[in-house]
N, CA and C atoms as an extended XYZ file, in Angstrom:
462
Properties=species:S:1:pos:R:3:atomname:S:1:resname:S:1:resid:I:1 pbc="F F F"
N         9.035        7.425       32.268 N   MET     1
C         8.929        7.000       30.879 CA  MET     1
C         7.610        6.244       30.678 C   MET     1
N         6.905        6.547       29.584 N   ILE     2
C         5.624        5.875       29.357 CA  ILE     2
C         5.759        4.648       28.470 C   ILE     2
N         6.661        4.653       27.500 N   GLY     3
C         7.037        3.468       26.753 CA  GLY     3
C         6.103        2.958       25.683 C   GLY     3
N         6.546        1.825       25.125 N   GLU     4
C         5.900        1.263       23.937 CA  GLU     4
C         4.502        0.725       24.192 C   GLU     4
N         4.218        0.208       25.396 N   ASP     5
C         2.868       -0.290       25.691 CA  ASP     5
C         1.848        0.838       25.631 C   ASP     5
N         2.208        1.994       26.205 N   PHE     6
C         1.322        3.154       26.170 CA  PHE     6
C         1.031        3.551       24.733 C   PHE     6
N         2.065        3.596       23.903 N   LEU     7
C         1.912        3.996       22.505 CA  LEU     7
C         0.968        3.052       21.769 C   LEU     7
N         1.162        1.754       21.944 N   GLU     8
C         0.319        0.781       21.252 CA  GLU     8
C        -1.143        0.912       21.695 C   GLU     8
N        -1.388        1.067       22.985 N   LYS     9
C        -2.755        1.235       23.492 CA  LYS     9
C        -3.377        2.529       22.978 C   LYS     9
N        -2.590        3.594       22.930 N   TYR    10
C        -3.046        4.892       22.420 CA  TYR    10
C        -3.535        4.756       20.980 C   TYR    10
N        -2.743        4.113       20.141 N   LEU    11
C        -3.089        3.956       18.726 CA  LEU    11
C        -4.320        3.057       18.535 C   LEU    11
N        -4.391        1.987       19.304 N   LYS    12
C        -5.542        1.075       19.202 CA  LYS    12
C        -6.816        1.761       19.684 C   LYS    12
N        -6.718        2.496       20.791 N   ARG    13
C        -7.899        3.188       21.342 CA  ARG    13
C        -8.473        4.173       20.331 C   ARG    13
N        -7.596        4.851       19.591 N   LEU    14
C        -8.040        5.835       18.600 CA  LEU    14
C        -8.285        5.211       17.220 C   LEU    14
N        -8.121        3.886       17.137 N   GLU    15
C        -8.343        3.137       15.897 CA  GLU    15
C        -7.521        3.687       14.730 C   GLU    15
N        -6.237        3.892       14.998 N   VAL    16
C        -5.301        4.409       13.997 CA  VAL    16
C        -4.553        3.240       13.367 C   VAL    16
N        -4.569        3.169       12.040 N   TRP    17
C        -3.799        2.125       11.362 CA  TRP    17
C        -2.321        2.337       11.691 C   TRP    17
N        -1.638        1.256       12.025 N   HIS    18
C        -0.209        1.341       12.317 CA  HIS    18
C         0.410       -0.049       12.218 C   HIS    18
N         1.725       -0.062       12.193 N   ARG    19
C         2.471       -1.316       12.164 CA  ARG    19
C         3.804       -1.087       12.863 C   ARG    19
N         4.168       -2.009       13.738 N   PHE    20
C         5.460       -1.918       14.411 CA  PHE    20
C         6.476       -2.813       13.714 C   PHE    20
N         7.708       -2.346       13.658 N   ILE    21
C         8.801       -3.109       13.063 CA  ILE    21
C         9.871       -3.280       14.133 C   ILE    21
N        10.152       -4.514       14.485 N   GLU    22
C        11.207       -4.801       15.467 CA  GLU    22
C        12.561       -4.678       14.775 C   GLU    22
N        13.552       -4.192       15.511 N   LYS    23
C        14.907       -4.012       14.973 CA  LYS    23
C        15.901       -4.060       16.114 C   LYS    23
N        17.178       -4.021       15.777 N   GLU    24
C        18.192       -3.942       16.836 CA  GLU    24
C        18.122       -2.562       17.499 C   GLU    24
N        18.626       -2.459       18.704 N   GLU    25
C        18.565       -1.196       19.434 CA  GLU    25
C        19.429       -0.132       18.764 C   GLU    25
N        18.830        1.034       18.512 N   THR    26
C        19.538        2.166       17.902 CA  THR    26
C        19.054        3.460       18.559 C   THR    26
N        19.847        4.516       18.391 N   ILE    27
C        19.453        5.844       18.864 CA  ILE    27
C        19.264        6.794       17.692 C   ILE    27
N        20.195        6.761       16.742 N   HIS    28
C        20.180        7.721       15.641 CA  HIS    28
C        19.341        7.218       14.462 C   HIS    28
N        18.709        8.155       13.782 N   THR    29
C        17.779        7.846       12.690 CA  THR    29
C        18.438        7.035       11.579 C   THR    29
N        19.651        7.417       11.184 N   ALA    30
C        20.335        6.704       10.099 CA  ALA    30
C        20.583        5.249       10.485 C   ALA    30
N        20.964        5.011       11.737 N   ASP    31
C        21.196        3.643       12.208 CA  ASP    31
C        19.886        2.849       12.236 C   ASP    31
N        18.789        3.504       12.656 N   ALA    32
C        17.482        2.849       12.709 CA  ALA    32
C        17.020        2.443       11.308 C   ALA    32
N        17.188        3.343       10.343 N   ALA    33
C        16.793        3.051        8.968 CA  ALA    33
C        17.592        1.867        8.423 C   ALA    33
N        18.891        1.895        8.673 N   ARG    34
C        19.768        0.815        8.208 CA  ARG    34
C        19.361       -0.522        8.862 C   ARG    34
N        19.123       -0.504       10.174 N   ALA    35
C        18.771       -1.727       10.911 CA  ALA    35
C        17.449       -2.315       10.438 C   ALA    35
N        16.524       -1.455       10.023 N   ALA    36
C        15.202       -1.922        9.577 CA  ALA    36
C        15.124       -2.111        8.065 C   ALA    36
N        16.188       -1.768        7.339 N   GLY    37
C        16.191       -1.911        5.884 CA  GLY    37
C        15.283       -0.920        5.186 C   GLY    37
N        15.202        0.310        5.743 N   LEU    38
C        14.330        1.345        5.186 CA  LEU    38
C        15.136        2.489        4.594 C   LEU    38
N        14.509        3.221        3.679 N   GLU    39
C        15.145        4.405        3.120 CA  GLU    39
C        15.121        5.518        4.173 C   GLU    39
N        16.245        6.199        4.340 N   LEU    40
C        16.391        7.194        5.395 CA  LEU    40
C        15.379        8.333        5.297 C   LEU    40
N        15.011        8.745        4.082 N   HIS    41
C        14.069        9.865        3.937 CA  HIS    41
C        12.646        9.502        4.384 C   HIS    41
N        12.367        8.201        4.597 N   ARG    42
C        11.049        7.755        5.071 CA  ARG    42
C        10.995        7.596        6.590 C   ARG    42
N        12.160        7.665        7.246 N   VAL    43
C        12.222        7.544        8.711 CA  VAL    43
C        12.358        8.950        9.281 C   VAL    43
N        11.467        9.318       10.179 N   THR    44
C        11.456       10.696       10.672 CA  THR    44
C        12.361       10.910       11.869 C   THR    44
N        12.834       12.132       11.962 N   LYS    45
C        13.459       12.626       13.188 CA  LYS    45
C        12.344       13.349       13.933 C   LYS    45
N        12.135       12.997       15.177 N   ASN    46
C        11.113       13.627       16.015 CA  ASN    46
C        11.855       14.419       17.077 C   ASN    46
N        12.009       15.708       16.837 N   LEU    47
C        12.881       16.549       17.644 CA  LEU    47
C        12.094       17.340       18.681 C   LEU    47
N        12.298       16.984       19.937 N   ILE    48
C        11.664       17.712       21.024 CA  ILE    48
C        12.453       19.011       21.205 C   ILE    48
N        11.736       20.118       21.208 N   SER    49
C        12.344       21.440       21.249 CA  SER    49
C        11.545       22.328       22.190 C   SER    49
N        12.030       23.550       22.371 N   LYS    50
C        11.291       24.530       23.177 CA  LYS    50
C        11.331       25.885       22.489 C   LYS    50
N        10.263       26.640       22.700 N   THR    51
C        10.244       28.014       22.197 CA  THR    51
C        10.995       28.897       23.182 C   THR    51
N        11.227       30.145       22.786 N   ASN    52
C        11.900       31.099       23.669 CA  ASN    52
C        11.110       31.335       24.958 C   ASN    52
N         9.824       31.003       24.944 N   GLU    53
C         8.986       31.161       26.141 CA  GLU    53
C         8.921       29.878       26.972 C   GLU    53
N         9.658       28.846       26.564 N   GLY    54
C         9.709       27.605       27.326 CA  GLY    54
C         8.641       26.588       26.984 C   GLY    54
N         7.852       26.853       25.931 N   GLU    55
C         6.806       25.910       25.515 CA  GLU    55
C         7.438       24.724       24.792 C   GLU    55
N         7.177       23.477       25.249 N   PRO    56
C         7.710       22.317       24.525 CA  PRO    56
C         6.978       22.130       23.203 C   PRO    56
N         7.722       21.806       22.168 N   ILE    57
C         7.155       21.581       20.833 CA  ILE    57
C         7.832       20.377       20.193 C   ILE    57
N         7.186       19.820       19.178 N   LEU    58
C         7.729       18.694       18.439 CA  LEU    58
C         7.923       19.103       16.989 C   LEU    58
N         9.118       18.861       16.472 N   LEU    59
C         9.434       19.119       15.071 CA  LEU    59
C         9.679       17.769       14.400 C   LEU    59
N         8.972       17.509       13.298 N   ILE    60
C         9.097       16.225       12.593 CA  ILE    60
C         9.661       16.493       11.203 C   ILE    60
N        10.831       15.903       10.938 N   ILE    61
C        11.487       16.104        9.644 CA  ILE    61
C        11.980       14.761        9.098 C   ILE    61
N        12.273       14.681        7.790 N   PRO    62
C        12.828       13.450        7.230 CA  PRO    62
C        14.207       13.156        7.822 C   PRO    62
N        14.514       11.868        7.937 N   GLY    63
C        15.778       11.443        8.534 CA  GLY    63
C        17.024       11.867        7.791 C   GLY    63
N        16.903       12.195        6.515 N   ASP    64
C        18.075       12.586        5.730 CA  ASP    64
C        18.255       14.103        5.649 C   ASP    64
N        17.516       14.845        6.471 N   ARG    65
C        17.585       16.306        6.411 CA  ARG    65
C        17.906       16.897        7.774 C   ARG    65
N        18.245       18.183        7.775 N   LYS    66
C        18.537       18.916        9.010 CA  LYS    66
C        17.414       19.914        9.267 C   LYS    66
N        17.113       20.144       10.527 N   VAL    67
C        16.037       21.059       10.889 CA  VAL    67
C        16.484       22.509       10.709 C   VAL    67
N        15.555       23.341       10.278 N   ARG    68
C        15.776       24.789       10.181 CA  ARG    68
C        14.967       25.422       11.310 C   ARG    68
N        15.634       25.720       12.415 N   LEU    69
C        14.952       26.213       13.608 CA  LEU    69
C        14.288       27.564       13.382 C   LEU    69
N        14.896       28.417       12.565 N   LYS    70
C        14.281       29.727       12.287 CA  LYS    70
C        12.963       29.549       11.529 C   LYS    70
N        12.925       28.607       10.614 N   SER    71
C        11.685       28.333        9.870 CA  SER    71
C        10.618       27.751       10.796 C   SER    71
N        11.047       26.905       11.735 N   ALA    72
C        10.099       26.334       12.705 CA  ALA    72
C         9.527       27.442       13.590 C   ALA    72
N        10.389       28.362       14.035 N   ALA    73
C         9.926       29.478       14.872 CA  ALA    73
C         8.904       30.323       14.113 C   ALA    73
N         9.180       30.575       12.846 N   LYS    74
C         8.258       31.367       12.029 CA  LYS    74
C         6.907       30.656       11.893 C   LYS    74
N         6.943       29.335       11.647 N   ALA    75
C         5.708       28.566       11.497 CA  ALA    75
C         4.875       28.586       12.781 C   ALA    75
N         5.549       28.639       13.921 N   LEU    76
C         4.875       28.649       15.215 CA  LEU    76
C         4.511       30.052       15.694 C   LEU    76
N         5.039       31.066       15.008 N   GLY    77
C         4.767       32.444       15.400 CA  GLY    77
C         5.475       32.856       16.681 C   GLY    77
N         6.683       32.315       16.880 N   VAL    78
C         7.481       32.664       18.062 CA  VAL    78
C         8.825       33.232       17.614 C   VAL    78
N         9.532       33.810       18.582 N   ARG    79
C        10.811       34.443       18.253 CA  ARG    79
C        11.922       33.426       17.981 C   ARG    79
N        11.967       32.357       18.816 N   ARG    80
C        13.085       31.418       18.704 CA  ARG    80
C        12.638       30.013       19.129 C   ARG    80
N        13.262       29.010       18.500 N   VAL    81
C        13.074       27.609       18.862 CA  VAL    81
C        14.457       27.001       19.035 C   VAL    81
N        14.619       26.192       20.071 N   SER    82
C        15.902       25.511       20.273 CA  SER    82
C        15.655       24.056       20.673 C   SER    82
N        16.592       23.199       20.289 N   LEU    83
C        16.499       21.788       20.649 CA  LEU    83
C        16.803       21.630       22.131 C   LEU    83
N        16.273       20.586       22.741 N   VAL    84
C        16.552       20.311       24.147 CA  VAL    84
C        17.501       19.116       24.244 C   VAL    84
N        18.070       18.895       25.426 N   SER    85
C        18.971       17.768       25.646 CA  SER    85
C        18.203       16.454       25.563 C   SER    85
N        18.913       15.343       25.389 N   PHE    86
C        18.294       14.023       25.368 CA  PHE    86
C        17.496       13.787       26.652 C   PHE    86
N        18.071       14.184       27.793 N   GLU    87
C        17.418       13.961       29.086 CA  GLU    87
C        16.098       14.731       29.166 C   GLU    87
N        16.127       15.999       28.752 N   GLU    88
C        14.917       16.813       28.791 CA  GLU    88
C        13.887       16.307       27.777 C   GLU    88
N        14.362       15.855       26.615 N   ALA    89
C        13.456       15.313       25.593 CA  ALA    89
C        12.697       14.107       26.140 C   ALA    89
N        13.394       13.242       26.858 N   GLU    90
C        12.743       12.057       27.425 CA  GLU    90
C        11.747       12.447       28.513 C   GLU    90
N        12.096       13.432       29.306 N   GLU    91
C        11.200       13.914       30.358 CA  GLU    91
C         9.910       14.491       29.762 C   GLU    91
N        10.044       15.231       28.669 N   ILE    92
C         8.888       15.872       28.031 CA  ILE    92
C         8.018       14.852       27.282 C   ILE    92
N         8.659       14.013       26.473 N   SER    93
C         7.899       13.098       25.606 CA  SER    93
C         7.462       11.823       26.309 C   SER    93
N         8.260       11.372       27.277 N   GLY    94
C         7.985       10.091       27.925 CA  GLY    94
C         8.669        8.923       27.245 C   GLY    94
N         9.469        9.190       26.214 N   TYR    95
C        10.144        8.145       25.452 CA  TYR    95
C        11.642        8.420       25.391 C   TYR    95
N        12.457        7.361       25.286 N   PRO    96
C        13.894        7.567       25.155 CA  PRO    96
C        14.247        8.092       23.764 C   PRO    96
N        15.256        8.943       23.663 N   PRO    97
C        15.727        9.348       22.333 CA  PRO    97
C        16.057        8.084       21.522 C   PRO    97
N        15.623        8.082       20.278 N   GLY    98
C        15.764        6.894       19.446 CA  GLY    98
C        14.490        6.074       19.431 C   GLY    98
N        13.574        6.368       20.360 N   GLY    99
C        12.303        5.663       20.412 CA  GLY    99
C        11.120        6.602       20.373 C   GLY    99
N        11.398        7.908       20.186 N   THR   100
C        10.344        8.919       20.229 CA  THR   100
C         9.446        8.836       18.995 C   THR   100
N         8.156        8.584       19.194 N   PRO   101
C         7.234        8.543       18.063 CA  PRO   101
C         6.766        9.943       17.651 C   PRO   101
N         6.022       10.010       16.581 N   SER   102
C         5.473       11.285       16.098 CA  SER   102
C         4.165       11.650       16.791 C   SER   102
N         3.590       10.731       17.541 N   VAL   103
C         2.308       10.950       18.239 CA  VAL   103
C         2.355       10.251       19.598 C   VAL   103
N         1.385       10.581       20.471 N   GLY   104
C         1.211        9.843       21.714 CA  GLY   104
C         2.212       10.135       22.802 C   GLY   104
N         2.477       11.405       23.048 N   HIS   105
C         3.484       11.791       24.040 CA  HIS   105
C         2.895       12.049       25.424 C   HIS   105
N         3.761       12.011       26.412 N   LYS   106
C         3.379       12.302       27.798 CA  LYS   106
C         2.887       13.741       27.928 C   LYS   106
N         3.576       14.658       27.265 N   THR   107
C         3.223       16.079       27.283 CA  THR   107
C         2.591       16.446       25.948 C   THR   107
N         1.431       17.069       25.973 N   LYS   108
C         0.811       17.532       24.732 CA  LYS   108
C         1.638       18.700       24.201 C   LYS   108
N         2.021       18.622       22.929 N   MET   109
C         2.878       19.645       22.329 CA  MET   109
C         2.322       20.116       21.002 C   MET   109
N         2.533       21.391       20.724 N   ARG   110
C         2.285       21.845       19.349 CA  ARG   110
C         3.325       21.152       18.480 C   ARG   110
N         2.905       20.805       17.273 N   THR   111
C         3.755       20.017       16.384 CA  THR   111
C         3.862       20.706       15.032 C   THR   111
N         5.080       20.673       14.474 N   VAL   112
C         5.301       21.140       13.106 CA  VAL   112
C         5.899       19.973       12.333 C   VAL   112
N         5.263       19.609       11.221 N   ILE   113
C         5.755       18.528       10.367 CA  ILE   113
C         6.253       19.127        9.061 C   ILE   113
N         7.392       18.643        8.612 N   ASP   114
C         7.970       19.166        7.372 CA  ASP   114
C         7.088       18.797        6.180 C   ASP   114
N         6.856       19.775        5.344 N   LYS   115
C         5.979       19.627        4.175 CA  LYS   115
C         6.411       18.480        3.266 C   LYS   115
N         7.708       18.231        3.159 N   SER   116
C         8.199       17.180        2.260 CA  SER   116
C         7.698       15.789        2.653 C   SER   116
N         7.345       15.585        3.919 N   LEU   117
C         6.857       14.275        4.357 CA  LEU   117
C         5.468       13.950        3.818 C   LEU   117
N         4.741       14.963        3.356 N   LEU   118
C         3.396       14.739        2.837 CA  LEU   118
C         3.383       13.960        1.524 C   LEU   118
N         4.543       13.838        0.874 N   GLN   119
C         4.602       13.068       -0.362 CA  GLN   119
C         4.503       11.560       -0.103 C   GLN   119
N         4.622       11.153        1.164 N   HIS   120
C         4.557        9.737        1.530 CA  HIS   120
C         3.225        9.431        2.208 C   HIS   120
N         2.590        8.351        1.812 N   LYS   121
C         1.344        7.928        2.462 CA  LYS   121
C         1.624        7.535        3.915 C   LYS   121
N         2.733        6.821        4.126 N   THR   122
C         3.148        6.454        5.478 CA  THR   122
C         4.602        6.849        5.694 C   THR   122
N         4.950        7.027        6.961 N   VAL   123
C         6.331        7.263        7.359 CA  VAL   123
C         6.629        6.372        8.560 C   VAL   123
N         7.900        6.296        8.917 N   TYR   124
C         8.338        5.498       10.050 CA  TYR   124
C         8.925        6.433       11.098 C   TYR   124
N         8.614        6.165       12.360 N   CYS   125
C         9.142        6.984       13.452 CA  CYS   125
C         9.482        6.054       14.607 C   CYS   125
N        10.014        6.622       15.673 N   GLY   126
C        10.309        5.825       16.858 CA  GLY   126
C         9.061        5.080       17.307 C   GLY   126
N         9.243        3.856       17.765 N   GLY   127
C         8.113        3.024       18.151 CA  GLY   127
C         7.907        2.899       19.648 C   GLY   127
N         8.412        3.878       20.406 N   GLY   128
C         8.239        3.862       21.853 CA  GLY   128
C         9.414        3.276       22.602 C   GLY   128
N        10.312        2.619       21.874 N   SER   129
C        11.562        2.115       22.449 CA  SER   129
C        12.620        2.169       21.350 C   SER   129
N        13.864        1.944       21.732 N   ARG   130
C        14.960        1.983       20.752 CA  ARG   130
C        15.038        0.711       19.921 C   ARG   130
N        14.141       -0.251       20.198 N   LYS   131
C        14.186       -1.542       19.506 CA  LYS   131
C        13.068       -1.730       18.488 C   LYS   131
N        12.310       -0.674       18.213 N   ARG   132
C        11.281       -0.815       17.192 CA  ARG   132
C        10.909        0.532       16.587 C   ARG   132
N        10.374        0.437       15.374 N   LEU   133
C         9.869        1.607       14.660 CA  LEU   133
C         8.362        1.451       14.490 C   LEU   133
N         7.714        2.582       14.305 N   LEU   134
C         6.279        2.629       14.064 CA  LEU   134
C         6.049        3.147       12.657 C   LEU   134
N         5.283        2.397       11.857 N   GLU   135
C         4.828        2.906       10.565 CA  GLU   135
C         3.423        3.453       10.791 C   GLU   135
N         3.207        4.678       10.348 N   ILE   136
C         1.927        5.359       10.567 CA  ILE   136
C         1.632        6.238        9.355 C   ILE   136
N         0.363        6.447        9.094 N   ARG   137
C        -0.013        7.320        7.970 CA  ARG   137
C         0.332        8.767        8.305 C   ARG   137
N         0.891        9.446        7.343 N   THR   138
C         1.258       10.847        7.521 CA  THR   138
C         0.038       11.680        7.889 C   THR   138
N        -1.091       11.403        7.239 N   LYS   139
C        -2.308       12.177        7.530 CA  LYS   139
C        -2.771       11.964        8.967 C   LYS   139
N        -2.494       10.786        9.549 N   ASP   140
C        -2.881       10.533       10.939 CA  ASP   140
C        -1.994       11.312       11.916 C   ASP   140
N        -0.728       11.471       11.580 N   ILE   141
C         0.151       12.303       12.419 CA  ILE   141
C        -0.415       13.719       12.477 C   ILE   141
N        -0.755       14.244       11.315 N   ILE   142
C        -1.280       15.618       11.232 CA  ILE   142
C        -2.599       15.735       11.988 C   ILE   142
N        -3.472       14.753       11.802 N   ARG   143
C        -4.784       14.791       12.448 CA  ARG   143
C        -4.674       14.657       13.971 C   ARG   143
N        -3.896       13.693       14.438 N   LEU   144
C        -3.802       13.438       15.879 CA  LEU   144
C        -3.129       14.576       16.645 C   LEU   144
N        -2.170       15.234       16.001 N   SER   145
C        -1.425       16.289       16.699 CA  SER   145
C        -1.842       17.686       16.273 C   SER   145
N        -2.797       17.763       15.327 N   ASN   146
C        -3.198       19.057       14.776 CA  ASN   146
C        -1.946       19.812       14.294 C   ASN   146
N        -1.083       19.095       13.591 N   ALA   147
C         0.229       19.613       13.203 CA  ALA   147
C         0.144       20.743       12.190 C   ALA   147
N         1.075       21.661       12.339 N   ILE   148
C         1.302       22.720       11.362 CA  ILE   148
C         2.201       22.124       10.279 C   ILE   148
N         1.855       22.288        9.028 N   VAL   149
C         2.681       21.814        7.917 CA  VAL   149
C         3.483       23.001        7.403 C   VAL   149
N         4.816       22.854        7.380 N   ALA   150
C         5.676       23.945        6.930 CA  ALA   150
C         7.008       23.375        6.442 C   ALA   150
N         7.729       24.172        5.693 N   GLU   151
C         9.058       23.776        5.240 CA  GLU   151
C        10.049       24.122        6.348 C   GLU   151
N        10.449       23.092        7.114 N   ILE   152
C        11.331       23.333        8.256 CA  ILE   152
C        12.627       22.523        8.189 C   ILE   152
N        12.960       22.014        7.000 N   SER   153
C        14.203       21.241        6.888 CA  SER   153
C        14.962       21.653        5.640 C   SER   153
N        16.233       21.277        5.634 N   LYS   154
C        17.091       21.536        4.465 CA  LYS   154
C        17.931       20.328        4.163 C   LYS   154
């Protein structure tokens, strides 16, 4: 696990505006939003997934929506995308589920961000641990990960 220190150093090194919010320990997005007093649609789900060829990918969607895996596969130009287990997600990203940020992972991954998130200047995501969230500009997520923007949630 690479953790919250790595994430903070990564963001500072790249001079990315960000803010951390401390909260009680949570795993699920709805609980994190509630604990931090945030609207659920502003807190992202960062879903570590794999293509049918085994390529790890990151899908970023609003916390109040469900991922459309077929739409994600289409955006990536692959046949199929599937979610991975919590254990595999932590191995790939370097962060525990509930603390997975939208940027700064152990494994470089192609990323797809849901188009609806672009309506927000900033969003909140896992802050490298289950006890904090990261506020980051949506445009910085796209820039840092070279993210594909597509409609991948319902």
